[in-house]
XYZ file of N, CA, C and O in Angstrom:
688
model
N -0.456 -20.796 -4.566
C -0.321 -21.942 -5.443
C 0.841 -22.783 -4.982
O 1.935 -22.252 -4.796
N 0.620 -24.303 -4.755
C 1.758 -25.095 -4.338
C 1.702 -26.173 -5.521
O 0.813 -27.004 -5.707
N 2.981 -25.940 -6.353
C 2.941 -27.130 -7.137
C 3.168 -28.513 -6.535
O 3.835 -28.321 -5.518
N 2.943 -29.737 -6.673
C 2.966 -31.135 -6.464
C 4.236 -31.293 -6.851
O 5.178 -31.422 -6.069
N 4.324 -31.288 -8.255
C 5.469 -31.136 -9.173
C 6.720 -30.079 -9.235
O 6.677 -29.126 -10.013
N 7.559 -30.250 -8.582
C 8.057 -29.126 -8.561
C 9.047 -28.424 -9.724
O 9.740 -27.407 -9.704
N 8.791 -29.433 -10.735
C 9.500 -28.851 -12.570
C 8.264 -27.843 -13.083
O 8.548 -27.156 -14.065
N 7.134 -27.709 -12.609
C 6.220 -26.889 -12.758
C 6.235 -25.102 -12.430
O 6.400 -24.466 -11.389
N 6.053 -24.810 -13.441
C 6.216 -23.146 -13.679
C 5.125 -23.025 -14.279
O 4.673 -23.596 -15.272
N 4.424 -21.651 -13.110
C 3.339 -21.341 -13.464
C 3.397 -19.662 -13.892
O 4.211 -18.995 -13.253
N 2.342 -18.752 -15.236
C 2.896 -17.700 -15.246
C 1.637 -17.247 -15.129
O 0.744 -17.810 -15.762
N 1.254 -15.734 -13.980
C 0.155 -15.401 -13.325
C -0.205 -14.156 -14.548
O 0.672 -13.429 -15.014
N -1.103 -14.112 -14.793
C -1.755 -12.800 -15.634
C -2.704 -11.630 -14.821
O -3.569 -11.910 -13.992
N -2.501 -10.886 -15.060
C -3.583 -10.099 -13.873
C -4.064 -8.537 -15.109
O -3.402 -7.946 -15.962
N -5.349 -8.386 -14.663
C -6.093 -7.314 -16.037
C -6.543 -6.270 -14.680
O -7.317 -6.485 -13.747
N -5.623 -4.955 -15.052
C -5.578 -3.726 -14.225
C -5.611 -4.354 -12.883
O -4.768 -5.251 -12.862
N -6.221 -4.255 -11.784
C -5.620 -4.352 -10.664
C -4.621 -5.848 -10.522
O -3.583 -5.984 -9.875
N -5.214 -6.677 -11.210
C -5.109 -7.786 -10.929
C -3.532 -8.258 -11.117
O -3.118 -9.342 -10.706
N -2.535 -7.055 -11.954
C -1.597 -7.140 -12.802
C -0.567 -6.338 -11.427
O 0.515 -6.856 -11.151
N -0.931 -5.376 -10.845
C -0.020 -4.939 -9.793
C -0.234 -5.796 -8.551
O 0.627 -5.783 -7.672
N -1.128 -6.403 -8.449
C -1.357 -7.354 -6.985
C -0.777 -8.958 -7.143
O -0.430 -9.700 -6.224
N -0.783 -9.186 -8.295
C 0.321 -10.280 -8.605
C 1.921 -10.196 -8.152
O 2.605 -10.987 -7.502
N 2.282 -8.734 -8.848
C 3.497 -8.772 -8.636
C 3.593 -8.332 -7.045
O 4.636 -8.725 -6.522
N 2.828 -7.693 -6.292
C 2.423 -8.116 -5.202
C 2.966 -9.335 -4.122
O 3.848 -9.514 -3.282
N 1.879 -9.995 -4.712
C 2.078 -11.556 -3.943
C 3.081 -11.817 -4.237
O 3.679 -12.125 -3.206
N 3.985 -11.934 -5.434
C 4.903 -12.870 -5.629
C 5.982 -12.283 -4.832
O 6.955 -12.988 -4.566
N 5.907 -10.806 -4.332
C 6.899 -10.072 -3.540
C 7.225 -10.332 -2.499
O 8.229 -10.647 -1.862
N 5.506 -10.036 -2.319
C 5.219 -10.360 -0.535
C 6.167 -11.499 0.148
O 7.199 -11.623 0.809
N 4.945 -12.366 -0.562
C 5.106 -13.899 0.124
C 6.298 -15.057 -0.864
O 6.159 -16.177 -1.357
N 7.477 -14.035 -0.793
C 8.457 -15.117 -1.812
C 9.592 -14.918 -0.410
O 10.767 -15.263 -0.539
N 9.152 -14.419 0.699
C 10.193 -14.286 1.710
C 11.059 -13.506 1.644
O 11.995 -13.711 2.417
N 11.137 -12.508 0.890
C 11.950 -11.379 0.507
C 11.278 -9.881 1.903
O 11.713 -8.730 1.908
N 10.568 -10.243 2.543
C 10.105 -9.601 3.437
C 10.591 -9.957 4.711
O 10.675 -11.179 4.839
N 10.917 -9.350 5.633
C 11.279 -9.891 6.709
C 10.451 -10.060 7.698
O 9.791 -9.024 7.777
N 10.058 -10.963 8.667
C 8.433 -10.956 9.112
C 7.344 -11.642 8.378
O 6.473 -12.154 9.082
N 7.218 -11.763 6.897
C 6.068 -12.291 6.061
C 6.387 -14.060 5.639
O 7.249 -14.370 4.816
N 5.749 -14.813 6.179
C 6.193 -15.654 5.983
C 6.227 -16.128 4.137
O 5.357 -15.752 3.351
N 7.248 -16.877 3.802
C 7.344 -17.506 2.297
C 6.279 -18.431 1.929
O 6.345 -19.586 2.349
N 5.494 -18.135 1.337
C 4.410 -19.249 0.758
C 4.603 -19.295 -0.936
O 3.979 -20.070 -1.661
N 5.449 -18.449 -1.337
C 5.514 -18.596 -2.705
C 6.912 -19.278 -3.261
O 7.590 -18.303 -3.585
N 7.471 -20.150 -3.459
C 8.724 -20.287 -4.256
C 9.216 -19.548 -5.997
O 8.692 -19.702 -7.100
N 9.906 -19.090 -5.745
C 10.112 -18.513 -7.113
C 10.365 -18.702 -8.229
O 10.121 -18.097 -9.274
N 11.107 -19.980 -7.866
C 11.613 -21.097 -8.706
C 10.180 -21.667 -9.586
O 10.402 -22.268 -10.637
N 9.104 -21.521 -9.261
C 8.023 -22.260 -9.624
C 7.235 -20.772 -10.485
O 6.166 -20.991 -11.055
N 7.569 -19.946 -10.508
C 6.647 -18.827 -11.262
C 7.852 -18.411 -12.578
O 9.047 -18.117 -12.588
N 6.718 -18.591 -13.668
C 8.099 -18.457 -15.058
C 7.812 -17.020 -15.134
O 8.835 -16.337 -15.114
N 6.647 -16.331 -15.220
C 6.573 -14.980 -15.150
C 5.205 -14.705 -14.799
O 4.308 -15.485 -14.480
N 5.209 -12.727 -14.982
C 3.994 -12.167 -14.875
C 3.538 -11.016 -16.231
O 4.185 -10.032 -16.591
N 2.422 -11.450 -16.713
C 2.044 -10.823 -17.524
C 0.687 -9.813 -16.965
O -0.445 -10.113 -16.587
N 1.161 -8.937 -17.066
C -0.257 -7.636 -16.978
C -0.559 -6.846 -18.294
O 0.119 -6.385 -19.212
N -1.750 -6.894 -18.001
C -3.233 -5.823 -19.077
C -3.514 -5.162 -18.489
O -4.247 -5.271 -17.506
N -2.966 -4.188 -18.955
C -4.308 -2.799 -18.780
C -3.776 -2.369 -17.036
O -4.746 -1.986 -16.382
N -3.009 -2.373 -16.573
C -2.652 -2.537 -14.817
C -1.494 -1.863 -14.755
O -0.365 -1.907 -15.245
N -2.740 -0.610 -13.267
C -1.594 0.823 -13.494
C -0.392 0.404 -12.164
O -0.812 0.090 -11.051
N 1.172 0.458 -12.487
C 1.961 0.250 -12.020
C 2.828 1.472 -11.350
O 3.855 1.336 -10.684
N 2.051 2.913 -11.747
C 2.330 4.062 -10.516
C 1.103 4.534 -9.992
O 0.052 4.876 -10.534
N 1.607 4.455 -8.399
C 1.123 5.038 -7.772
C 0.457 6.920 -8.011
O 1.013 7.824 -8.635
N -0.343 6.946 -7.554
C -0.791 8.369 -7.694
C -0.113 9.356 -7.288
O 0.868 8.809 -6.783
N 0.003 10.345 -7.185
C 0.687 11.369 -6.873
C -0.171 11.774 -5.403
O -1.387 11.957 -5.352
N 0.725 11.855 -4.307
C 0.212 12.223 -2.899
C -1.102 13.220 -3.410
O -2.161 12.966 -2.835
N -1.129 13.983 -4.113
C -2.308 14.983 -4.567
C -3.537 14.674 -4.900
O -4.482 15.462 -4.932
N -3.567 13.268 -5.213
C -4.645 12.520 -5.693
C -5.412 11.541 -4.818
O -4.729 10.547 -4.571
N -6.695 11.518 -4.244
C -6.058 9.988 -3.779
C -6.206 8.736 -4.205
O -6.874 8.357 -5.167
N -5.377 7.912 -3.247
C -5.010 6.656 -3.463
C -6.131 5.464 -3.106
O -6.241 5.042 -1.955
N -6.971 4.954 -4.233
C -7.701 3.930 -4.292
C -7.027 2.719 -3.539
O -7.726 1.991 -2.835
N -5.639 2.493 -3.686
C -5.262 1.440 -3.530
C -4.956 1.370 -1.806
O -5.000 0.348 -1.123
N -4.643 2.747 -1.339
C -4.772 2.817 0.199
C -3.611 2.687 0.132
O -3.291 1.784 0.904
N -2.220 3.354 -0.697
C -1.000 3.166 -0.319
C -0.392 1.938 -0.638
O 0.778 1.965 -1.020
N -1.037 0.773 -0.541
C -0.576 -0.377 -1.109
C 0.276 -0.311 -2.517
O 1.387 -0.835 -2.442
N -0.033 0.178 -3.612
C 0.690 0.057 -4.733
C 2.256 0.998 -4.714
O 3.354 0.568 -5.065
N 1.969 2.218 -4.253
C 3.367 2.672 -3.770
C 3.973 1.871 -2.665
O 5.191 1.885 -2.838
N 3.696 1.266 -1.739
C 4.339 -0.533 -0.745
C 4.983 -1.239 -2.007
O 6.192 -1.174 -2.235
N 4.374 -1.700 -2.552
C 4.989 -2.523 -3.660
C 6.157 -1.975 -4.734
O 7.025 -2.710 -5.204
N 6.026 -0.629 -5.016
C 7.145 -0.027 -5.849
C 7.934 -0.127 -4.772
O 9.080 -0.418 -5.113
N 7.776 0.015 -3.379
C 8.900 1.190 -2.797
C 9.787 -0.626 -2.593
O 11.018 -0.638 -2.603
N 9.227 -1.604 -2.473
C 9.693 -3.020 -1.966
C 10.268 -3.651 -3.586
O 11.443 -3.923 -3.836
N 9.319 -3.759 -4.370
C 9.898 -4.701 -5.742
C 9.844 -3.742 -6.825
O 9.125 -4.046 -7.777
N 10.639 -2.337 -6.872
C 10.225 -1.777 -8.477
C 10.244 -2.278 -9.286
O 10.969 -3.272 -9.314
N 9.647 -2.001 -10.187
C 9.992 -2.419 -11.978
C 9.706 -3.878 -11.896
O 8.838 -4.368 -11.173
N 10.812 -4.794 -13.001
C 10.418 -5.811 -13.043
C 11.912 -6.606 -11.754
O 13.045 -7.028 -11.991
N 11.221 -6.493 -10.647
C 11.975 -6.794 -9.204
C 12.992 -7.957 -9.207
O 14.051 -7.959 -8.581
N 12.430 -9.144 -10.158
C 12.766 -10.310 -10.130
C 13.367 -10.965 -11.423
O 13.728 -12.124 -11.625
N 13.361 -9.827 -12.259
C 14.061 -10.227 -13.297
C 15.637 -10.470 -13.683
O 16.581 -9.728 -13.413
N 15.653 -11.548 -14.293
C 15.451 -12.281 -15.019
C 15.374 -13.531 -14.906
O 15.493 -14.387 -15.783
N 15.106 -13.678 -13.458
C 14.427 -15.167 -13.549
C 13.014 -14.953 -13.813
O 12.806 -15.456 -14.918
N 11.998 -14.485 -13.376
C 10.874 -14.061 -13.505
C 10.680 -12.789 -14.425
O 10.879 -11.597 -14.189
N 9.980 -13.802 -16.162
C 9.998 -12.208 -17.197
C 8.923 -11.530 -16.722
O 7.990 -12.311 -16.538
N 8.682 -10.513 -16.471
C 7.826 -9.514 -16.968
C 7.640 -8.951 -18.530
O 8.416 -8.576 -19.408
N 6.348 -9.079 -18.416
C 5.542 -8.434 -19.847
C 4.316 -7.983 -19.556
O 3.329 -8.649 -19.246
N 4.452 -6.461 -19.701
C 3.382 -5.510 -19.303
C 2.205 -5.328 -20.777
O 2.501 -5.619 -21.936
N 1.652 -5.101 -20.581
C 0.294 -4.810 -22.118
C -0.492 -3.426 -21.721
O -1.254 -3.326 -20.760
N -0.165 -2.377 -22.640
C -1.167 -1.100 -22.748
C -2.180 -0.797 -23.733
O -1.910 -0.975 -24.921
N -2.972 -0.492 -23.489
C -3.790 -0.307 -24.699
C -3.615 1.592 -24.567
O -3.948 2.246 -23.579
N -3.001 2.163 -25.877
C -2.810 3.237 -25.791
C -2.981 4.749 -26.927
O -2.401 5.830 -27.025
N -3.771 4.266 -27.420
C -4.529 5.163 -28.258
C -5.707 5.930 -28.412
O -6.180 6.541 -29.370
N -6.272 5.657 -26.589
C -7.712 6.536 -26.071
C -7.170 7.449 -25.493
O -6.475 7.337 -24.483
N -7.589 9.036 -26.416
C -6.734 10.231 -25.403
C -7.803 10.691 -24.395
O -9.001 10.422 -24.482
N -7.230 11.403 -23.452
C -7.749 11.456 -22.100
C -9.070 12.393 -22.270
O -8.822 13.549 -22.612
N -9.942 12.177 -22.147
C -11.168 12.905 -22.672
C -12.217 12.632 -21.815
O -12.299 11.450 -21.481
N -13.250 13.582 -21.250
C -14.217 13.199 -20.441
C -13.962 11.887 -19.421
O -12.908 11.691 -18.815
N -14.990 11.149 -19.371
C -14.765 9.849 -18.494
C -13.096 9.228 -18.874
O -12.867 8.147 -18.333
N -12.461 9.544 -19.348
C -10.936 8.769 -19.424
C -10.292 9.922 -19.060
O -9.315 9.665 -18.357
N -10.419 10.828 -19.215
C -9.565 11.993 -18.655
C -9.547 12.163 -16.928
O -8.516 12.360 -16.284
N -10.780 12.053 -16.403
C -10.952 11.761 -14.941
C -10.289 10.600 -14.558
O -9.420 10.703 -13.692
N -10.630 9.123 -15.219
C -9.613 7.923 -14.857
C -8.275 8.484 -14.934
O -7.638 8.733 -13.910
N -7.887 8.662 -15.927
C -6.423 9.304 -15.984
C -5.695 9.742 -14.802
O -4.805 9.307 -14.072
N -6.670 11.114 -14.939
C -6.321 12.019 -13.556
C -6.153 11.506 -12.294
O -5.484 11.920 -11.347
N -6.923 10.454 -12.431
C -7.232 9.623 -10.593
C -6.275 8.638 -10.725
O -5.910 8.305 -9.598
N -5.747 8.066 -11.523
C -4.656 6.999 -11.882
C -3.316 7.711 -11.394
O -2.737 7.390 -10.356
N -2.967 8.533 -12.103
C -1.335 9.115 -12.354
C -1.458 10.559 -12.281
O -0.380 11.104 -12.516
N -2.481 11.423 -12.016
C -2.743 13.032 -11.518
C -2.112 13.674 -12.826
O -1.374 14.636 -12.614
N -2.293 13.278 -14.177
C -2.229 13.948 -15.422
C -4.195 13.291 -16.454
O -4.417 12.205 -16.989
N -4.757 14.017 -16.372
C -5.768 13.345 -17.037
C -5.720 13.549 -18.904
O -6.627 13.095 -19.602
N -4.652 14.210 -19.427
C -4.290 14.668 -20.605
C -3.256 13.774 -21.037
O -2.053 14.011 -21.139
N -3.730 12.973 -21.220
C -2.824 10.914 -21.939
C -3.090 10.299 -22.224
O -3.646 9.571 -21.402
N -3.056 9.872 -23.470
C -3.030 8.443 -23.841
C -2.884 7.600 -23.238
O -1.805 7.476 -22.657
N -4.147 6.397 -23.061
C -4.226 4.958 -22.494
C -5.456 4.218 -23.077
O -5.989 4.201 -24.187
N -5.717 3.560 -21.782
C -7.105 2.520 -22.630
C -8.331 2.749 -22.305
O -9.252 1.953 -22.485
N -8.462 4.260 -21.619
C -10.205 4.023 -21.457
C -9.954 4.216 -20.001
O -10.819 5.050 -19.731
N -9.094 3.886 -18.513
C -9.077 3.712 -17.885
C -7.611 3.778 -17.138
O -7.385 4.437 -16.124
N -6.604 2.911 -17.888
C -5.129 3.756 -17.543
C -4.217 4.036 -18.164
O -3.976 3.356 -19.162
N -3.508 4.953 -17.873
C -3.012 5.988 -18.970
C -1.601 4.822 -19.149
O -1.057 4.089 -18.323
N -1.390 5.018 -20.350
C -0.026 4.526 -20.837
C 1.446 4.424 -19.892
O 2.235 3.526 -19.597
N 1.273 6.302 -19.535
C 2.699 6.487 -18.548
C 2.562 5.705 -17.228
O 3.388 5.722 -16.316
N 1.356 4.988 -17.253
C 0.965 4.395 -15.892
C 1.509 2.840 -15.980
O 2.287 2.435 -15.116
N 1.104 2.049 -16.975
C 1.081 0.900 -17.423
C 2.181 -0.092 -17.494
O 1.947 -1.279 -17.721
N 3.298 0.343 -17.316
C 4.793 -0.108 -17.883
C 5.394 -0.335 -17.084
O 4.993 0.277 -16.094
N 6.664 -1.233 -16.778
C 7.342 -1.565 -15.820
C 8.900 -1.599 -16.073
O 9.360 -2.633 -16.558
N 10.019 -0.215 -15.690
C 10.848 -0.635 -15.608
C 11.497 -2.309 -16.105
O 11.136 -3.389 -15.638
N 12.334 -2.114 -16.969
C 13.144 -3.828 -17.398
C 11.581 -4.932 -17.753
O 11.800 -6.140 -17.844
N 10.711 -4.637 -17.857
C 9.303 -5.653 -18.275
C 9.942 -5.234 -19.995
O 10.827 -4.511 -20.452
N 8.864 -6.199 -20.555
C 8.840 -6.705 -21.896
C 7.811 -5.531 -22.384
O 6.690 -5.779 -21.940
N 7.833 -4.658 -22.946
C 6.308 -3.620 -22.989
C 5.784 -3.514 -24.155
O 6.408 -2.916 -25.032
N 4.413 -4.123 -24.434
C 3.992 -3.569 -25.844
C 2.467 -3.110 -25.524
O 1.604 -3.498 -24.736
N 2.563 -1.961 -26.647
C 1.563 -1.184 -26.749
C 0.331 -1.145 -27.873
O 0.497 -0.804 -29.044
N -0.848 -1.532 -27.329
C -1.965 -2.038 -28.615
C -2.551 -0.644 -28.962
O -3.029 0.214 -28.220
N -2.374 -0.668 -30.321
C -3.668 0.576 -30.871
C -4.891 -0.105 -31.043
O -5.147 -1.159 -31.624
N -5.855 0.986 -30.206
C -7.469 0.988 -30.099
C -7.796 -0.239 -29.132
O -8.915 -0.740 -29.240
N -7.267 -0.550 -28.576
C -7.654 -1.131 -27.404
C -8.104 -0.367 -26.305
O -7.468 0.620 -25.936
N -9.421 -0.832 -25.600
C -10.438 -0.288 -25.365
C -9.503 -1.365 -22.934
O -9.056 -2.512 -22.958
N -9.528 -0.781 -21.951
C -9.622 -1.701 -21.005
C -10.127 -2.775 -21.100
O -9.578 -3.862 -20.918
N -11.290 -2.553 -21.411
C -12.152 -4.300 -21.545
C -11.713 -5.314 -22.229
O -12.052 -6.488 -22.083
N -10.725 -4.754 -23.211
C -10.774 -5.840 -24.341
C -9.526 -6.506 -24.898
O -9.394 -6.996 -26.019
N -8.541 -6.429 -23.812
C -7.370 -7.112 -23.896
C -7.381 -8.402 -23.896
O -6.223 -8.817 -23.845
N -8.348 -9.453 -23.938
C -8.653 -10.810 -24.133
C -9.599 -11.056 -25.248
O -10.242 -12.098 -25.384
N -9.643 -10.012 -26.050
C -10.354 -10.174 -27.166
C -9.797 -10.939 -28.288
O -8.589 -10.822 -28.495
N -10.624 -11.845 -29.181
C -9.677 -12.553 -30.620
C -8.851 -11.724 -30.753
O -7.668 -11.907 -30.466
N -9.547 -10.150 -31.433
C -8.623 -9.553 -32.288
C -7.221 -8.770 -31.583
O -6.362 -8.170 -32.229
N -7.250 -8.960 -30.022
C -6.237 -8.650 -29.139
C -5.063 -9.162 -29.017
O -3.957 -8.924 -29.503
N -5.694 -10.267 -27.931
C -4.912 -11.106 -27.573
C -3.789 -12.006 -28.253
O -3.075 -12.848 -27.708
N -3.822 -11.576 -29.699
C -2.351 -12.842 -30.390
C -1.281 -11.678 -30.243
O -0.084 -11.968 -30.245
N -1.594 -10.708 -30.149
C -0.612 -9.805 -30.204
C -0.184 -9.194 -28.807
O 0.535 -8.199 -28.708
N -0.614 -9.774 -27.930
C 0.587 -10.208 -26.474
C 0.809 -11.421 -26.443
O 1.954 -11.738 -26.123
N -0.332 -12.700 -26.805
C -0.497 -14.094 -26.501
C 0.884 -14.739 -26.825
O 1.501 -15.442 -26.025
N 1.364 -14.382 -28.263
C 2.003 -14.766 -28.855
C 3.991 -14.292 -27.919
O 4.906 -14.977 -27.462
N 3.797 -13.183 -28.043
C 4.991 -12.720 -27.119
C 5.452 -13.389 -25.856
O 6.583 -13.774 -25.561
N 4.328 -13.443 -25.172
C 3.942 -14.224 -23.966
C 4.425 -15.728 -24.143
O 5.480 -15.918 -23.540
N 3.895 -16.953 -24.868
C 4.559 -17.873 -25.243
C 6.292 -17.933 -25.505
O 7.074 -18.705 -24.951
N 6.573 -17.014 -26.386
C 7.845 -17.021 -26.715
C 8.819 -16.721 -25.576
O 9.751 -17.513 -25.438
N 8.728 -15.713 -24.765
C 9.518 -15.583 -23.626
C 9.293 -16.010 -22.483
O 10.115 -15.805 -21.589
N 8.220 -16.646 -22.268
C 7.758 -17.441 -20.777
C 7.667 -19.024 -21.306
O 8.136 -19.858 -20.531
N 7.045 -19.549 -22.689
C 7.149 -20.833 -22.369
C 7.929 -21.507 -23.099
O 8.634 -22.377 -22.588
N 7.968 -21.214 -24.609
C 8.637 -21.566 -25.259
C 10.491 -21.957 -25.116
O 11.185 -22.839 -25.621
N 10.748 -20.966 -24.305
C 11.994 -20.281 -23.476
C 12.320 -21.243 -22.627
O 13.478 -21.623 -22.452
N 11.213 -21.747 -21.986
C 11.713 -22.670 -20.745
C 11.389 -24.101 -20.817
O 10.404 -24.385 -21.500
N 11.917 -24.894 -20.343
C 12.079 -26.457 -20.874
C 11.086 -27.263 -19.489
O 10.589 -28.388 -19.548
N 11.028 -26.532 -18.600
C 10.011 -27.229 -17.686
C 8.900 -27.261 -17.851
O 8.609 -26.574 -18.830
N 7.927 -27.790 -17.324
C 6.317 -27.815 -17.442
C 5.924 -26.779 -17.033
O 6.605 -26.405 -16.078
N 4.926 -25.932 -17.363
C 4.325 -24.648 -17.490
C 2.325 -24.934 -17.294
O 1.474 -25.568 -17.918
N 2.344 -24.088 -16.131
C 0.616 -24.002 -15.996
C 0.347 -22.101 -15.995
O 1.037 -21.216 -15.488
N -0.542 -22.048 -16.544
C -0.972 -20.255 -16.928
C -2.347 -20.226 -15.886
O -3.393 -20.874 -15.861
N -1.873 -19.319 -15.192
C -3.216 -19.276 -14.376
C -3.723 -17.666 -14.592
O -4.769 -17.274 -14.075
């Protein structure tokens, strides 16, 4: 993303993978790498909000869907890397205990399949060091953009990413 405008702050949302590969990019390519060229300015991202998006790596015992990539990213930007210029605010849905088909996600997520999460990743997975963290009862993975969901990050989200900041703001 290249703003035109450069009073423009944009804040990226990402739902399970989409939530660790954000903070990702903004790692990668903010030139904080040596070798990777900068395509991101930082100055221009007000934050990152993730749903449902597991932020540990698996345990060597398990394997790794992500191919090592998500432990790259802890071992380079833990937690919330960039804070406090860039808020982090993580979202769990954490009141599905690990049972049959969620107990296997579990297990393949974070190598405990006996936890509370959403259907898909376990709670202890979900959270980010120094991030903003709140936790929804009966939230299902799918349904963190639901009416009856979403005011109860939406709202948080506004207050510390836009409300907060006096520049122009795009939510992608």
């Amino acid at each position: 993303f290249r703003a035109e405008d450069e009073d423009v702050k944009v804040i990226l949302i990402g739902h399970s993978a989409g939530g660790w590969l954000a903070r990702a990019a903004i790692g990668f390519l903010s030139g904080e790498v040596e070798g990777i060229q900068k395509l991101i300015d930082l100055k221009n991202v007000a934050g990152i909000v993730t749903l449902g998006s597991p932020h540990v790596a698996p345990p060597s015992s398990v394997f790794d869907i992500t191919r090592g990539a998500l432990r790259i990213t802890n071992d380079n930007f833990p937690g919330a890397y960039f804070a406090p210029s860039i808020k982090y605010l993580t979202v769990m849905g954490c009141s599905i205990k690990g049972r049959g088909l969620a107990f296997d996600s579990y297990l393949f997520v974070c190598g405990v399949g006996d936890e509370h999460g959403d259907g898909f990743v376990p709670c202890c997975a979900g959270h980010l060091d120094g991030a903003i963290q709140i936790n929804l009862e009966e939230v299902g993975h799918d349904e963190y953009g639901f009416p009856d969901f979403i005011q109860q990050w939406h709202d948080t989200m506004m207050e510390q990413m836009v409300y907060s900041n006096k520049e122009g703001m795009l939510v992608i």
